[in-house]
Short mmCIF file of C-alpha atoms in Angstrom, two decimals:
data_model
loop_
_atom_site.label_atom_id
_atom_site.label_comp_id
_atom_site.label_asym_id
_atom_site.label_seq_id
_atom_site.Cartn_x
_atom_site.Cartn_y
_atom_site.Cartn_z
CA UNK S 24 77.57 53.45 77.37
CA UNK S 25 79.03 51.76 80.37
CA UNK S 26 78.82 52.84 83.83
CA UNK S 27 82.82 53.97 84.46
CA UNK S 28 83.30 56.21 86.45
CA UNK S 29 84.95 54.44 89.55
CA UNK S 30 83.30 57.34 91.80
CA UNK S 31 80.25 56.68 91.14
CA UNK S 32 79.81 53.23 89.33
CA UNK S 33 79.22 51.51 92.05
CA UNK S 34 76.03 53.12 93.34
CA UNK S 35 74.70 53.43 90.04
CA UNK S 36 75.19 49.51 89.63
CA UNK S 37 73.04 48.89 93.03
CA UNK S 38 70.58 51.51 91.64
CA UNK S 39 69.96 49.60 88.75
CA UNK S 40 69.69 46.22 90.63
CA UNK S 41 66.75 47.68 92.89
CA UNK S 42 65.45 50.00 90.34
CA UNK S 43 65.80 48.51 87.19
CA UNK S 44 62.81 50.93 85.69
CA UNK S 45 65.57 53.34 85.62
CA UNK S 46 68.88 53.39 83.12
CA UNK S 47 72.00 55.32 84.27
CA UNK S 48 75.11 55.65 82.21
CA UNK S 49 78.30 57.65 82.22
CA UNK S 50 79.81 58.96 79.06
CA UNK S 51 83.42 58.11 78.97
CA UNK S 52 86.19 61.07 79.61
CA UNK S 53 85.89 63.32 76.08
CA UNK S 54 82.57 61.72 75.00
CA UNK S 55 80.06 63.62 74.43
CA UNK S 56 76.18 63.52 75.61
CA UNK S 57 73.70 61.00 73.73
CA UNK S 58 71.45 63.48 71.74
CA UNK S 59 68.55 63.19 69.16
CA UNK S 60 65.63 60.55 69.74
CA UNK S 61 64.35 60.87 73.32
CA UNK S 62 67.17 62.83 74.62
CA UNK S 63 67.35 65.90 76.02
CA UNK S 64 70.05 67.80 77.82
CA UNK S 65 69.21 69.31 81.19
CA UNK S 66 70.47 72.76 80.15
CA UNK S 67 68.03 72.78 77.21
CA UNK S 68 65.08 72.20 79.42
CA UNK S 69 66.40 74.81 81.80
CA UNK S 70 66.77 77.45 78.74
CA UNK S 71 62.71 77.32 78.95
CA UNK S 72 61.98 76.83 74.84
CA UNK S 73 61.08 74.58 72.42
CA UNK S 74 63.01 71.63 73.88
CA UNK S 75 60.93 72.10 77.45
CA UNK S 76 58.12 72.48 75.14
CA UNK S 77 58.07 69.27 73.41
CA UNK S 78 59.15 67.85 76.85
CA UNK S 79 55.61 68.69 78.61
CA UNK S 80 54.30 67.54 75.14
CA UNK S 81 54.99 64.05 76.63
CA UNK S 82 53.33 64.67 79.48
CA UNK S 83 50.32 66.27 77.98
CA UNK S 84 49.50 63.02 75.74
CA UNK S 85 50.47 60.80 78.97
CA UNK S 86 47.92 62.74 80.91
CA UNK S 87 45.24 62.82 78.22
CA UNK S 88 45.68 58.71 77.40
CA UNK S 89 45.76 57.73 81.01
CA UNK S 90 42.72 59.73 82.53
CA UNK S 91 40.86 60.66 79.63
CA UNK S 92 40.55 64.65 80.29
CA UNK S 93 43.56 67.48 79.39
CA UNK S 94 45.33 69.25 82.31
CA UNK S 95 45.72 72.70 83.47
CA UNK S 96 49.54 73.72 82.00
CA UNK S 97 50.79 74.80 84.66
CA UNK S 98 50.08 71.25 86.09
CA UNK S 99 51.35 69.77 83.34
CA UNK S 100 54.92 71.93 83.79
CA UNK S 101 55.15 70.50 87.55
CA UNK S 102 54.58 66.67 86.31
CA UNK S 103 57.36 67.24 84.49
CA UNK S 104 59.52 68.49 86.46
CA UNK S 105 58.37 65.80 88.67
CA UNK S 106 59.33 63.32 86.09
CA UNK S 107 62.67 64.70 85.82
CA UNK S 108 64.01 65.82 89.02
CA UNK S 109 62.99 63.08 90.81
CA UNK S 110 65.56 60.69 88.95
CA UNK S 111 68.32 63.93 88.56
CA UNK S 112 68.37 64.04 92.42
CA UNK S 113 69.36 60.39 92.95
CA UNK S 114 72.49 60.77 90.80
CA UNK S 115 73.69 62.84 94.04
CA UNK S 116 71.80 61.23 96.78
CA UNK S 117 72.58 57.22 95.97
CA UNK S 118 76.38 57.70 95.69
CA UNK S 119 76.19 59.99 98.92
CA UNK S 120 73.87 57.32 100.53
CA UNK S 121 75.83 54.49 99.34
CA UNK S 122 79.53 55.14 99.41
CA UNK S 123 79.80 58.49 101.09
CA UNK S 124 80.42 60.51 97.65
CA UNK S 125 78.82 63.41 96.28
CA UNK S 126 79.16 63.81 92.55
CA UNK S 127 78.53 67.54 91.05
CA UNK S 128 76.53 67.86 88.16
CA UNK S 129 76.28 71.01 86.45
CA UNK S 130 72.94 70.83 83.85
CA UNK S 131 75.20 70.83 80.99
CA UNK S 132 76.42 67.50 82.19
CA UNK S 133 73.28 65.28 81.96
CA UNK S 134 70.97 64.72 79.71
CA UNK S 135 67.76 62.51 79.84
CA UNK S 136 65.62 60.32 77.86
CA UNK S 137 61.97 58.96 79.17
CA UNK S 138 61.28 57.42 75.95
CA UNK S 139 63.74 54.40 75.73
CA UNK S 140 61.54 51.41 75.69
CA UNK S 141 61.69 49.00 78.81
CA UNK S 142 62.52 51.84 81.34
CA UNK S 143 59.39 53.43 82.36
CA UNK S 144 61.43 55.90 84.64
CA UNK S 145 63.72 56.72 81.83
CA UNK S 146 67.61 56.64 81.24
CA UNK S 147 70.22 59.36 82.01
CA UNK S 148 73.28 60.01 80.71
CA UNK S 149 75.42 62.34 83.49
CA UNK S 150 79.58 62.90 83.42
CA UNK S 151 80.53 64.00 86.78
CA UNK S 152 81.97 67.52 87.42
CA UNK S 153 84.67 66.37 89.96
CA UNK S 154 82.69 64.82 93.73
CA UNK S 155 83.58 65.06 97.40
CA UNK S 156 84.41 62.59 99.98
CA UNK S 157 85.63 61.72 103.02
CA UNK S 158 89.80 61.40 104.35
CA UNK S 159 90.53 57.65 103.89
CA UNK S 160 87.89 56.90 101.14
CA UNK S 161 90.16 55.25 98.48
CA UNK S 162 88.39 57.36 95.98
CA UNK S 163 90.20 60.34 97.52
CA UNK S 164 93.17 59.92 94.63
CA UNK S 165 91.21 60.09 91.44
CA UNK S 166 90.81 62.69 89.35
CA UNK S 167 88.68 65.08 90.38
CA UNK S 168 88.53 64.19 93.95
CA UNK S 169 87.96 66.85 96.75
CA UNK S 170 88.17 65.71 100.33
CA UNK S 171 86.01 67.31 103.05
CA UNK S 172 86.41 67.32 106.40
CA UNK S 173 83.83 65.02 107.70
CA UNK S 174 79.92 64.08 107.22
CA UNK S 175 78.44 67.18 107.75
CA UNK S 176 80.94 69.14 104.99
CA UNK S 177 79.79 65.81 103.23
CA UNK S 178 76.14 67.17 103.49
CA UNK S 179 77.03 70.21 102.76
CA UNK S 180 78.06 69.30 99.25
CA UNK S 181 74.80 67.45 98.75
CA UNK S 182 73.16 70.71 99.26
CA UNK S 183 75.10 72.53 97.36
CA UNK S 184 75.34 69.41 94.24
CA UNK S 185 71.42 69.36 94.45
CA UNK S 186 71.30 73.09 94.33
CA UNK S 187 73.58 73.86 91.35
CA UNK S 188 72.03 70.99 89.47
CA UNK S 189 68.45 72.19 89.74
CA UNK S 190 68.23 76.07 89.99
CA UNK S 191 68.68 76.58 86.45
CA UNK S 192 65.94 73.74 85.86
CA UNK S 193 63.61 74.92 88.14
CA UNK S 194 64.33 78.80 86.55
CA UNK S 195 63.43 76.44 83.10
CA UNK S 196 59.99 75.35 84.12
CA UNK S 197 59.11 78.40 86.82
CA UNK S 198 56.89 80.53 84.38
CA UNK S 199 54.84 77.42 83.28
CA UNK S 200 54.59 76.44 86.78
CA UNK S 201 53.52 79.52 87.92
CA UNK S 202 55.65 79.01 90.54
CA UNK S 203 58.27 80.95 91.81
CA UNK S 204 61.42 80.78 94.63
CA UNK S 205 60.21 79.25 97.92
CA UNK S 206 57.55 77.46 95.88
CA UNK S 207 59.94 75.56 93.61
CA UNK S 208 62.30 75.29 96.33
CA UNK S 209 60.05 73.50 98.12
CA UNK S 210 59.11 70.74 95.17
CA UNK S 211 62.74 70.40 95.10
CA UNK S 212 63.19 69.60 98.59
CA UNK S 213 60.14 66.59 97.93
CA UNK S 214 62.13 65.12 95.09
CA UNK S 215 65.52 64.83 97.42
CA UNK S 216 63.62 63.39 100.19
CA UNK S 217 61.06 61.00 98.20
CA UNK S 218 63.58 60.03 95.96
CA UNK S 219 66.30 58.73 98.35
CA UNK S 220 63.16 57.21 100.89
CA UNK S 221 61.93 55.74 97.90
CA UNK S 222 65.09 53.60 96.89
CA UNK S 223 66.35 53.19 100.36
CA UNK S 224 63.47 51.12 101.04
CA UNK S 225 64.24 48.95 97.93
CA UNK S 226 67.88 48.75 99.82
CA UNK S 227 66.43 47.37 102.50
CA UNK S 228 67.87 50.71 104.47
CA UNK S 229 64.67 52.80 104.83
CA UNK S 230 65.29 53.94 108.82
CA UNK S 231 68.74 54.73 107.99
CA UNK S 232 67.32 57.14 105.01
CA UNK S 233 65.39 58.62 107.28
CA UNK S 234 67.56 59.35 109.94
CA UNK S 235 70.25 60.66 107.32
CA UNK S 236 67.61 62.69 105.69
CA UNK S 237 66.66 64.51 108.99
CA UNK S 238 70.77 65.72 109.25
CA UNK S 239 70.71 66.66 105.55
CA UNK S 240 67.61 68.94 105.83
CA UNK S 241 67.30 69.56 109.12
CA UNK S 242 65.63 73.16 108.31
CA UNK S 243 67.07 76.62 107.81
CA UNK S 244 69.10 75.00 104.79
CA UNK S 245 67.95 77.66 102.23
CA UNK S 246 67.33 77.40 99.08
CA UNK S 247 65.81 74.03 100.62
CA UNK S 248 62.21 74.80 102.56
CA UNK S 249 61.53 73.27 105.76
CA UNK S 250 62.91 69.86 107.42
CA UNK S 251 63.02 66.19 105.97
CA UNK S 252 59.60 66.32 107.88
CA UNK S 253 59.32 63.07 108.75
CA UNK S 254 56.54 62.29 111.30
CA UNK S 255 55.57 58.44 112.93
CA UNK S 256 51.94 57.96 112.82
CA UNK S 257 49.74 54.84 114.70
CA UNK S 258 47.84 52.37 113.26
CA UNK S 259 44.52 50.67 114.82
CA UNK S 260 46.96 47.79 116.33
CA UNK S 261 49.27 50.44 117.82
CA UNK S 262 51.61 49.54 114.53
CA UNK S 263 53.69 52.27 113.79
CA UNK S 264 53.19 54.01 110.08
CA UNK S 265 55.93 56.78 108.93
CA UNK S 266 54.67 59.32 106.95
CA UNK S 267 56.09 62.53 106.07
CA UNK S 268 54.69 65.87 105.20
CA UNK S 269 55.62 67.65 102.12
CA UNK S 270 56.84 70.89 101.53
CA UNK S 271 54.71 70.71 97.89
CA UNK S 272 51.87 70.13 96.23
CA UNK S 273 52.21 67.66 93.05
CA UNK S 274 49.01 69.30 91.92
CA UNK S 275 47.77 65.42 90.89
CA UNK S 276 44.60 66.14 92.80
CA UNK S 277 43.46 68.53 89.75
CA UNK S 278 43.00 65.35 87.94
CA UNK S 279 41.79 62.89 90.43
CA UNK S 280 40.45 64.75 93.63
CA UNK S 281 39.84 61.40 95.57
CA UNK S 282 43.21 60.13 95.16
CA UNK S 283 45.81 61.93 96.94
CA UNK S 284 48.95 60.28 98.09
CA UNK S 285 50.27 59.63 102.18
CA UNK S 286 52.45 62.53 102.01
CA UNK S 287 50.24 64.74 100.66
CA UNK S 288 49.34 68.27 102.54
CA UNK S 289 46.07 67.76 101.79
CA UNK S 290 45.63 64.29 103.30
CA UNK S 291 44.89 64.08 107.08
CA UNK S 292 46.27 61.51 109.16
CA UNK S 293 43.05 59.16 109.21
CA UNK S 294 43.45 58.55 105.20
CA UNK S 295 47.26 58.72 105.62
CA UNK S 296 46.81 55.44 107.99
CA UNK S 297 44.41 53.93 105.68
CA UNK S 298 46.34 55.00 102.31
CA UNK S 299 49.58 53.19 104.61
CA UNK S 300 48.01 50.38 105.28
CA UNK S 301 46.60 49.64 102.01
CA UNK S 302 50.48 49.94 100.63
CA UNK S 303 51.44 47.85 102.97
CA UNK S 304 48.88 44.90 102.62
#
């Protein structure tokens, strides 16, 4: 299925050339979602049933086959939300990052498969629900445009795409979280910020992520918890190291106490340099 949306095709084409790991396609107008195999709609894995269930069943045997040891469920649950709503929130962010346009995405509208062989971050199939954008973007006079007043409406609908994409989701995998509102919230607000750091650097674009993410999350954007929360540490030739602090715990130290990441809120600043400086050698 070809990319063809003209909205959004273009930052899904420059997603693919930096993240290549990752397969994004749009079903044609009238087509309907890829199903069977691998796939699996986002509204099934927000109805919470047998469909999440064999879901985390991936993540189980991934966990079990890499370290050798079985994982609390509830840890299990947030890996895969992990795994899923880290790639959902770039269908919003990249186009918003890229091209200044914010596609909606109502669960019913994408569906995802980590199984597909040569994409270790999986492939998504997503048909957008009409986007915003900005007076004078050419995009303005297709279908299911909606022009906003200017970049901070424009963030605005990011919130609000990000939001109506994942609340049902997050309601999906809550229980076996054991997680609940501000908690989930909060992992959500990690995967929009991580994800969109994450790629900008492959873009070559990494300050300007930042300083975008710090007006998109600025704090006191509910359902979102906290700030972008991005913080400049120093390294032992006065070099600086960004960092950021996260809002969430991926619960990965229940499997390997030792190995945290840089963002982590149980990592202090001396192993945040080190971790940094590792990366970056």
């Amino acid at each position: 299925m070809p990319v063809s949306h003209p909205a959004v095709a273009d930052s899904y084409a420059r997603l693919s050339e930096v993240l290549p790991g990752l397969g994004v396609t749009v079903p044609e107008s009238g087509q309907e979602l890829p199903g069977g195999g691998g796939w699996v709609a986002a509204s099934a894995l927000a109805a919470g049933g047998a469909e999440l269930e064999a879901f985390l069943a991936w993540d189980d045997a991934q966990v079990v086959r890499d370290y050798g040891q079985r994982a609390r469920p509830d840890v299990i649950a947030s890996f895969g939300l992990h795994r899923y709503a880290w790639p959902a929130c770039l269908l919003i962010t990249v186009p918003w990052f890229l091209h200044r346009r914010v596609p909606r995405y109502p669960a019913a509208h994408v569906a995802y498969d980590r199984t597909a062989e040569g994409l270790p971050l999986g492939r998504m199939a997503a048909r957008p629900a009409g986007f915003a954008c900005l007076p004078g973007d050419p995009a303005a006079a297709l279908p299911g445009a909606r022009v906003v007043a200017d970049e901070e409406a424009l963030r605005a609908e990011v919130r609000a795409a990000v939001a109506e994409h994942l609340e049902p989701v997050l309601a999906g995998f809550g229980p076996r979280m054991r997680r609940r509102g501000r908690a989930l919230w909060g992992m959500a607000t990690d995967e929009v910020v991580e994800g969109l750091w994450y790629v900008a650097h492959l873009f070559g674009e990494q300050e300007r992520a930042r300083q975008e993410l710090e007006l998109l999350l600025p704090g006191a954007t509910k359902p979102y918890v906290g700030k972008a929360a991005f913080r400049e540490l120093t390294g032992p030739d006065g070099e600086p190291l960004h960092t950021r602090d996260r809002a969430s715990c991926c619960m990965f130290y229940t499997l390997r106490p030792e190995d945290t990441c840089a963002t982590c809120p149980r990592t202090c600043d001396t192993d945040r340099v080190n971790k940094l400086l590792a990366t970056a050698g």
